[in-house]
mmCIF file of C-alpha atoms in Angstrom:
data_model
loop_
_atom_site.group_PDB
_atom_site.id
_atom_site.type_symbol
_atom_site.label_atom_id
_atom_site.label_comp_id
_atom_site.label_asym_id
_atom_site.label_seq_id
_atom_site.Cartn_x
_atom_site.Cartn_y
_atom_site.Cartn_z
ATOM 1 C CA UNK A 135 0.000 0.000 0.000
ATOM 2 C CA UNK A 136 1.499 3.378 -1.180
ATOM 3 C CA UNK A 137 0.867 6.413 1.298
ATOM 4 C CA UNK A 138 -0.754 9.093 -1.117
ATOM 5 C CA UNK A 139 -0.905 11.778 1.723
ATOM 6 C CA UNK A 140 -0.497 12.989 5.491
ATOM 7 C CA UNK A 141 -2.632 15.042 7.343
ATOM 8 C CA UNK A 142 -1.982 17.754 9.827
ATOM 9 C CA UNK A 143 -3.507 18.745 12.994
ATOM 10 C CA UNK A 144 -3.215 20.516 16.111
ATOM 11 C CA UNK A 145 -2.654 17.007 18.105
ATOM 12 C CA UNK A 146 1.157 15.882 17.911
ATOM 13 C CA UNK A 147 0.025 12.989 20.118
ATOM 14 C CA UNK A 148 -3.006 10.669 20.500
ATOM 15 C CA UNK A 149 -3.952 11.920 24.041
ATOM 16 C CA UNK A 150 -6.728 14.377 23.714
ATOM 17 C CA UNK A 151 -8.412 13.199 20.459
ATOM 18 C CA UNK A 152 -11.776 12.438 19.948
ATOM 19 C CA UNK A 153 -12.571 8.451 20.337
ATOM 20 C CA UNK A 154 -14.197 8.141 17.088
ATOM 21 C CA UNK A 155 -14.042 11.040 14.066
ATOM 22 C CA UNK A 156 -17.400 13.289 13.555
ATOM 23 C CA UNK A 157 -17.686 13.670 17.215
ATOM 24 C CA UNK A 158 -15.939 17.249 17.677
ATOM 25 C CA UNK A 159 -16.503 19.213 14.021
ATOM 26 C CA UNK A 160 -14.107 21.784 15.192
ATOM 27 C CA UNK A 161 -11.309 19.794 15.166
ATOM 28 C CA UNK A 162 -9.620 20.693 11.576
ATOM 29 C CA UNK A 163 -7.209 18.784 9.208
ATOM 30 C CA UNK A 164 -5.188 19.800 6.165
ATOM 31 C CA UNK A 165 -4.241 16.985 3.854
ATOM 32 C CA UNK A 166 -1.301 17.374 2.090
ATOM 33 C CA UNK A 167 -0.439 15.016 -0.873
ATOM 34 C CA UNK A 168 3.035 13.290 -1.790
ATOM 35 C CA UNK A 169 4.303 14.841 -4.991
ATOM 36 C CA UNK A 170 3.440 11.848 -7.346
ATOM 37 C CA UNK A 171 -0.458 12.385 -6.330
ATOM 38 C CA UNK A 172 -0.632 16.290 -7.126
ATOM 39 C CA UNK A 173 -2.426 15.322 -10.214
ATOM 40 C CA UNK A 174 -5.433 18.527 -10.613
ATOM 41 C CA UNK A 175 -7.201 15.764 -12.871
ATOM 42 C CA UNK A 176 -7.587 13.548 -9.254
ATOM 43 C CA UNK A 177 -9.316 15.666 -7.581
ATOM 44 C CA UNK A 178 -12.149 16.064 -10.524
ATOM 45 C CA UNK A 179 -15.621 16.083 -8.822
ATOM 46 C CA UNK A 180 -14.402 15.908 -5.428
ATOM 47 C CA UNK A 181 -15.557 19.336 -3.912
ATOM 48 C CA UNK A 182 -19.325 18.398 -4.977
ATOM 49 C CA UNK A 183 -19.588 15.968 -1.607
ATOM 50 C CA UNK A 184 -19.495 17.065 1.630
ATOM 51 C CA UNK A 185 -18.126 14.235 3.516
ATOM 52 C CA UNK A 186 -15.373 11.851 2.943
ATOM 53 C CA UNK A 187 -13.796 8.229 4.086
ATOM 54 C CA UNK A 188 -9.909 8.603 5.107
ATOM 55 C CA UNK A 189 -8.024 5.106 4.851
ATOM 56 C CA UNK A 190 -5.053 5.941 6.888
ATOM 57 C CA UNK A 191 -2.249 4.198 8.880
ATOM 58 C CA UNK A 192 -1.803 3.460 12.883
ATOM 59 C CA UNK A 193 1.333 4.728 12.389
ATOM 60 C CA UNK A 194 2.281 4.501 16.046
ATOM 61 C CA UNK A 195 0.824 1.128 16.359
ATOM 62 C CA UNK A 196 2.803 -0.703 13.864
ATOM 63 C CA UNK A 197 3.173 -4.399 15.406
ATOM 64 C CA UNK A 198 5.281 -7.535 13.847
ATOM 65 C CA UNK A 199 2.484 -9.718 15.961
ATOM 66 C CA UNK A 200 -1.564 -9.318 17.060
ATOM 67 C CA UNK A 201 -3.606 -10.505 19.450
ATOM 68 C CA UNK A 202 -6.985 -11.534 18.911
ATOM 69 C CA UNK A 203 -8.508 -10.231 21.754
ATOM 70 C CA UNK A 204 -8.179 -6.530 23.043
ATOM 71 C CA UNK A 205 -9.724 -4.644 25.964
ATOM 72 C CA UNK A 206 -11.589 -1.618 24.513
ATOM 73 C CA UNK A 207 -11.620 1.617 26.520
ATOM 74 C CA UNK A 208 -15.083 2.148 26.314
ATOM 75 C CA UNK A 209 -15.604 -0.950 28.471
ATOM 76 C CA UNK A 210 -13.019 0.344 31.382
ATOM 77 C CA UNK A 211 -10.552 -1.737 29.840
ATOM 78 C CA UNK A 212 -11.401 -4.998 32.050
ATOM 79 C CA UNK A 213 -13.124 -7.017 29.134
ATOM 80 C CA UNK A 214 -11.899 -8.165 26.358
ATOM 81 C CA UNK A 215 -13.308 -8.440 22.953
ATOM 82 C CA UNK A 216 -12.474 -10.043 19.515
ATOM 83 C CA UNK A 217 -10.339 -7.336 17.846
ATOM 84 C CA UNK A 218 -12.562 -7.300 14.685
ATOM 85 C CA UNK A 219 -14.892 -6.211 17.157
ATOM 86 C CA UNK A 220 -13.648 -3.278 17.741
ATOM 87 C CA UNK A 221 -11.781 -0.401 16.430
ATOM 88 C CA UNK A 222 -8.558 -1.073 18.452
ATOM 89 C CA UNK A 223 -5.453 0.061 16.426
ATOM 90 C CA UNK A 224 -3.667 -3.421 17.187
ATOM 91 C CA UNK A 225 -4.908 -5.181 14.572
ATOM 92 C CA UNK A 226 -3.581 -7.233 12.149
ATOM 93 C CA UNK A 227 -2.787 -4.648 9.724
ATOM 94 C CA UNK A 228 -2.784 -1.163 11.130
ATOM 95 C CA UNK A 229 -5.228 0.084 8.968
ATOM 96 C CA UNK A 230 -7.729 2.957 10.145
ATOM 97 C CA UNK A 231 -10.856 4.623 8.951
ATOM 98 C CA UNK A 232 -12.202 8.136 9.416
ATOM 99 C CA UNK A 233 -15.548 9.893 8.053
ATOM 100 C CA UNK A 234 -14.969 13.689 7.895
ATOM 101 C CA UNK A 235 -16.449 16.520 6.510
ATOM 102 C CA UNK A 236 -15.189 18.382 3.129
ATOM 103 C CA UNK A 237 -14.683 22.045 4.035
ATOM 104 C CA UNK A 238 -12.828 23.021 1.059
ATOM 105 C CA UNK A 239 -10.476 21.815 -1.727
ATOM 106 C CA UNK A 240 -7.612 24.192 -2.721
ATOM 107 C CA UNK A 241 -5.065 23.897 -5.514
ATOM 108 C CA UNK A 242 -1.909 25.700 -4.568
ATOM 109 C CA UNK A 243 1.134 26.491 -6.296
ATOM 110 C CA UNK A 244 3.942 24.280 -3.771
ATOM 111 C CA UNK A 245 1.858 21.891 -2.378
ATOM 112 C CA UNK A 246 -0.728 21.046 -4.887
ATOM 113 C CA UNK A 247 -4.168 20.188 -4.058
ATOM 114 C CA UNK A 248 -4.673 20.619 -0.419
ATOM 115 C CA UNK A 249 -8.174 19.205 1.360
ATOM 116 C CA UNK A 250 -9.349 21.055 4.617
ATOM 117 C CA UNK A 251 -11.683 19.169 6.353
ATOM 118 C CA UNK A 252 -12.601 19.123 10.042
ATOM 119 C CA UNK A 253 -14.290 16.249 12.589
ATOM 120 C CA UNK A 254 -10.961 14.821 12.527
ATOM 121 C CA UNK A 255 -9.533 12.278 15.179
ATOM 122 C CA UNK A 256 -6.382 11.960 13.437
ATOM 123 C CA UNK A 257 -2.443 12.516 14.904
ATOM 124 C CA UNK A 258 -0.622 15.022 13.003
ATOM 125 C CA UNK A 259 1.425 13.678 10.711
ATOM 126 C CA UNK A 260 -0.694 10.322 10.241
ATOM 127 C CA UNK A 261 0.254 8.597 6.755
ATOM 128 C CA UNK A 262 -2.816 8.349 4.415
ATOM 129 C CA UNK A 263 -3.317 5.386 2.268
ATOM 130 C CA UNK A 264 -6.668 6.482 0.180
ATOM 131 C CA UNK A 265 -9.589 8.674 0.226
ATOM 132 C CA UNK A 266 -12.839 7.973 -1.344
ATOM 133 C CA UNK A 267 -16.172 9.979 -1.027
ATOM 134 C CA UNK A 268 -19.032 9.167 1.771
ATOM 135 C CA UNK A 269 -22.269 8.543 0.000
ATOM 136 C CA UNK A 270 -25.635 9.143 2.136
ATOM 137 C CA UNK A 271 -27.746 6.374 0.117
ATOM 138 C CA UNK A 272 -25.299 3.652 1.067
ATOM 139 C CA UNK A 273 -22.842 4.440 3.622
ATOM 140 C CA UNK A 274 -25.890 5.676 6.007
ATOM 141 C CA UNK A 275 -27.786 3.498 8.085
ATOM 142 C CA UNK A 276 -30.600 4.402 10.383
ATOM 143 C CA UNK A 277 -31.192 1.274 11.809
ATOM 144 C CA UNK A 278 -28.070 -0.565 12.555
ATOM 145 C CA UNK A 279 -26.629 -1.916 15.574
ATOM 146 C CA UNK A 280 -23.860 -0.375 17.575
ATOM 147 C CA UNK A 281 -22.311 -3.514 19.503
ATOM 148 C CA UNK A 282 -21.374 -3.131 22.840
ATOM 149 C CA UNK A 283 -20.914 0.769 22.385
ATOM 150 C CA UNK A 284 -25.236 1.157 22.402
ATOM 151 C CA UNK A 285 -26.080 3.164 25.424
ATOM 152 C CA UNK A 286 -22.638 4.211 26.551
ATOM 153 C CA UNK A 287 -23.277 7.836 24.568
ATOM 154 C CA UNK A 288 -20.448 10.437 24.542
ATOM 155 C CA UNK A 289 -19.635 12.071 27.881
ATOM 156 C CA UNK A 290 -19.578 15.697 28.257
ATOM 157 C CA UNK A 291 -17.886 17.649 30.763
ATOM 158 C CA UNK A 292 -18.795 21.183 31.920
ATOM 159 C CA UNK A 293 -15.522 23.323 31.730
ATOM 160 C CA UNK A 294 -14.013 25.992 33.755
ATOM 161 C CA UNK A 295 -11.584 27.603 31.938
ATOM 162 C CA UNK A 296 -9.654 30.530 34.077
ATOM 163 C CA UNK A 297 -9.973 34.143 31.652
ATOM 164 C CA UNK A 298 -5.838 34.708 32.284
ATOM 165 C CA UNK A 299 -5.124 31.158 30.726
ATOM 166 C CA UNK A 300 -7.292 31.292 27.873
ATOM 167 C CA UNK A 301 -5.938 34.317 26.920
ATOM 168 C CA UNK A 302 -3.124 32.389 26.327
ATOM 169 C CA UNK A 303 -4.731 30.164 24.004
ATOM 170 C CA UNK A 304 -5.106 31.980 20.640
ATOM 171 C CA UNK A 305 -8.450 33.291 19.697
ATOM 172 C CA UNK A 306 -9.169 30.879 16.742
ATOM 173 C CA UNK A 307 -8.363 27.704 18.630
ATOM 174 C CA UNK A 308 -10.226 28.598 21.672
ATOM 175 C CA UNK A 309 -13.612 26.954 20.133
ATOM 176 C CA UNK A 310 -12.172 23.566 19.029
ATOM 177 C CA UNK A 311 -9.663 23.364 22.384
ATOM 178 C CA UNK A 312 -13.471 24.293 24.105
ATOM 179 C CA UNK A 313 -14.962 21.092 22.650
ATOM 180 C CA UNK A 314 -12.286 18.798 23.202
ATOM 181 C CA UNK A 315 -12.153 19.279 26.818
ATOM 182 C CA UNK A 316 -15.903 19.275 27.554
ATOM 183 C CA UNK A 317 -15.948 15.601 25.334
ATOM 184 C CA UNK A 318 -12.973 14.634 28.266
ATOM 185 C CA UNK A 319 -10.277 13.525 26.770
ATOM 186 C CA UNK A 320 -8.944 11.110 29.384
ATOM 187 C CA UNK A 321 -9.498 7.204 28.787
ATOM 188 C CA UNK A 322 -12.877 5.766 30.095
ATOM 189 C CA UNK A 323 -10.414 3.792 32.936
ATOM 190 C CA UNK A 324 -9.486 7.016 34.541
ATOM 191 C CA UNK A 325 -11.068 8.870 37.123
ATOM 192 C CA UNK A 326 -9.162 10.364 39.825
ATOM 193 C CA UNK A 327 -10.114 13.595 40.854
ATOM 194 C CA UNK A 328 -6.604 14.112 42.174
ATOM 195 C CA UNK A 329 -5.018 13.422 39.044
ATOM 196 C CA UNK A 330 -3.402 16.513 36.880
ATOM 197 C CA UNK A 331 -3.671 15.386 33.386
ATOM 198 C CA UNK A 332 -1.623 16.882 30.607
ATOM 199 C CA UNK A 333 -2.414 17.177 26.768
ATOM 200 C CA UNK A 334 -0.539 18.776 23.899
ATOM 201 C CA UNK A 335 -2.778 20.764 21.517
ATOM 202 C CA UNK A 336 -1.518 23.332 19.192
ATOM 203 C CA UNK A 337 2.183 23.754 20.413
ATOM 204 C CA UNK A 338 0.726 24.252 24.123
ATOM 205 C CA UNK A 339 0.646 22.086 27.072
ATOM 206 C CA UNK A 340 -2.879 21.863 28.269
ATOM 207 C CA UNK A 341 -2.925 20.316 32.224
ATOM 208 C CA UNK A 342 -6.229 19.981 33.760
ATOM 209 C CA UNK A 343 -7.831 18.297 36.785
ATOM 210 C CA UNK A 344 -11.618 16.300 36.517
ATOM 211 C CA UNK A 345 -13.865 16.466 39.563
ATOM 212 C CA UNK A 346 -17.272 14.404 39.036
ATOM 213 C CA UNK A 347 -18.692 16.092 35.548
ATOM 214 C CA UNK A 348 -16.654 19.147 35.679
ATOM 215 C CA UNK A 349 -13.041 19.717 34.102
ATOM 216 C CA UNK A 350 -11.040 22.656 34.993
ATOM 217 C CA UNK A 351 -7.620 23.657 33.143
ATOM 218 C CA UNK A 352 -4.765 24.409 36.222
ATOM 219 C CA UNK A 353 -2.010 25.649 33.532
ATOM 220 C CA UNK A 354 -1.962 26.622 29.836
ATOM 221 C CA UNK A 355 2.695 26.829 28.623
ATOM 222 C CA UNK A 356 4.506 26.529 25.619
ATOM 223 C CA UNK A 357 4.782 22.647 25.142
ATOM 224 C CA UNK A 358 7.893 20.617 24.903
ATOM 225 C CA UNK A 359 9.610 20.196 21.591
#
């Protein structure tokens, strides 16, 4: 499989991302394609959908071996499932799959054409194997089954947000740094109210505390390089 692309976002690391794409439409990607796909003629048709499928690669979860079982988050991590089961990234092949929306397709002069899109729950950097289009008369379906994620739901977390550290935080990431934090960003397994929990997000260090349903951020800095 050739990588055709990467994308870029504001999350260097994996910590902080929504669990499944389309969950947090302020999160924004720009896909940047490797010089042998900046074909104009590829792209024909493209901007008339509004949604799209990302085949990418768990590029941080490359493995020589897999295991057939895996203990999803959702579930606490305490039960294991069969890993075609779930969406792990320790699978067999490290292939992943993301539907997000189609804000724009731009043709530049040094990078060719360039997709924005946004819902993303994608590292920066992540390698991207293919992209086709979403299609509401197939790909949609009203009455299907969600597994063992039915009734679980997305939490939500009220934020308090101190006005001298979001100052710090510029103006137009304030909205999508917002939503991530309210959808609580730490794994299902944690919940320690004394725990400070630190995220990277747009070159900052975001460190935060949870108390029952409500998050509040202790320290906005520069993050590590």
């Amino acid at each position: 499989m050739k990588i055709i692309a990467h994308i870029y976002t504001d999350f260097p690391d994996k910590f902080g991302l929504p669990r499944q794409s389309g969950l947090i439409e302020e999160i924004k990607g720009k896909i940047v394609f490797e010089k042998e796909y900046r074909v104009r003629e590829a792209f024909r048709g493209l901007e008339d959908f509004s949604h799209i499928w990302l085949i990418w690669q768990f590029s941080r979860s490359c493995r020589e071996n897999w295991s057939p079982t895996v203990r999803p988050p959702l579930l606490g991590g305490n039960k294991r499932l069969g890993v075609f089961a779930t969406r792990s990234p320790f699978r067999p092949n490290p292939v992943g799959l993301s539907c997000v929306k189609l804000d724009a397709v731009e043709y530049t002069k040094n990078e060719g054409p360039v997709l924005y899109v946004s819902g993303c729950d994608l590292m920066n950097g992540t390698p991207i194997y293919d992209i086709k289009p979403y299609l509401p008369y197939c790909d949609s379906h009203s009455d299907a089954s969600g597994g063992f994620t039915d009734g679980l739901g997305e939490r939500r977390l009220a934020v308090t947000f101190p006005e001298d550290l979001l100052e710090k935080v510029p103006k137009e990431k304030r909205r999508e740094l917002m939503e991530v934090l309210a959808g609580d960003p730490r794994p299902s397994y944690q919940d320690d109210p004394e725990r400070e929990y630190g995220m990277s997000f747009a070159g900052m260090e975001i460190r935060f505390v949870v108390s029952e349903n409500r998050l509040t951020v202790k320290k906005v800095s520069i993050a590590d390089k």
